[in-house]
Coordinates of C-alpha atoms in Angstrom, one line a residue:
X1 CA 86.3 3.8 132.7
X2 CA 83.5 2.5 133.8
X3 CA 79.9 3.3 133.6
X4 CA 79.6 3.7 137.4
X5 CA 82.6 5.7 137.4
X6 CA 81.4 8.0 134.4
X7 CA 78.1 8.0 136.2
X8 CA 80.3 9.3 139.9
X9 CA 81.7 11.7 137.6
X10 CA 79.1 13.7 135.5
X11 CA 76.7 13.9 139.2
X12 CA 80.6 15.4 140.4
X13 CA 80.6 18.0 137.8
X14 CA 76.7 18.7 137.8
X15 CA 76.9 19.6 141.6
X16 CA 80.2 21.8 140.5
X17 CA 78.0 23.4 138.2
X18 CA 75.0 23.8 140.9
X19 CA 77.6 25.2 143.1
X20 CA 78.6 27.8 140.4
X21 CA 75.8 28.9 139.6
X22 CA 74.7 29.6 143.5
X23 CA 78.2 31.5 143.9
X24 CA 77.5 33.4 140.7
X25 CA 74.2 34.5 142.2
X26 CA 76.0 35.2 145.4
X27 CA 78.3 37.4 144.4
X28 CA 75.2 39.6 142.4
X29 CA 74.1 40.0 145.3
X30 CA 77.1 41.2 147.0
X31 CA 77.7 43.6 144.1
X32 CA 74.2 45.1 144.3
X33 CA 74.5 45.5 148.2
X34 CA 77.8 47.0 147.3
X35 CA 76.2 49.8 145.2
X36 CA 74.1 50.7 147.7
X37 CA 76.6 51.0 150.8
X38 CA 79.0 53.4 148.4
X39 CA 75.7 54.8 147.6
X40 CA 75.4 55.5 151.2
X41 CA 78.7 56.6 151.9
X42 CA 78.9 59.2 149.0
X43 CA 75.8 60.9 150.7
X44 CA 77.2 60.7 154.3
X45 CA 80.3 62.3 152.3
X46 CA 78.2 65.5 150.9
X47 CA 76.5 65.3 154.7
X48 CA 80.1 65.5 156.0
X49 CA 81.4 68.2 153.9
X50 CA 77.8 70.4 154.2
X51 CA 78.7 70.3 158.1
X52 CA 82.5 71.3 157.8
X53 CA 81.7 74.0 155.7
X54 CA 78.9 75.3 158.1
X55 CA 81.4 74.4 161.2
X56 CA 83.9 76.9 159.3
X57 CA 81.5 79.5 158.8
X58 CA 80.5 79.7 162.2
X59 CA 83.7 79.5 163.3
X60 CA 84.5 82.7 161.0
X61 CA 81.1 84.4 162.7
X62 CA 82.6 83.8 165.9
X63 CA 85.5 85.3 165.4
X64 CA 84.0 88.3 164.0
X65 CA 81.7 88.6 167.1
X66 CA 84.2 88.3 169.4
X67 CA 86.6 91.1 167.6
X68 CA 83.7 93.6 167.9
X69 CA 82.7 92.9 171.6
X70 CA 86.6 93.6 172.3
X71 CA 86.0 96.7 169.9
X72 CA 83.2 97.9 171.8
X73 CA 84.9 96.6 175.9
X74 CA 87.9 98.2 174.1
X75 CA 85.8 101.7 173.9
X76 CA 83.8 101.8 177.3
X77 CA 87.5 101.2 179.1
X78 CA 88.0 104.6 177.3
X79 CA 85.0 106.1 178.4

């Protein structure tokens, strides 16, 4: 080989290396914006569940409402 050719060759694999090491940084970044978006989602998760439950619960509160005004129409038609 040549010197020119070895010279081509080791500025080839330096700018590989350049390149690597940009990715490598890259993809830390991507990892630490990962963490934070599931870190996101898990608390719009516990938000989620908090307002099922509480949709259930006044779904239940509803219900019981509604069975004692039809208790108490139930006992004026009587009247």
């Amino acid at each position: 080989m040549s010197l020119e050719a070895l010279d081509q060759l080791q500025e080839k694999v330096q700018k590989m290396l350049e390149a690597n090491a940009l990715l490598q940084m890259e993809i830390e970044e991507f990892k630490e914006k990962n963490i934070v978006l599931e870190e996101k989602i898990n608390a719009i998760s516990a938000q989620q569940k908090d307002l099922v439950d509480q949709n259930n619960e006044l779904k239940q509160e509803k219900t019981v409402w509604q069975n004692r005004l039809n208790s108490l129409l139930g006992k004026m038609d009587d009247i």
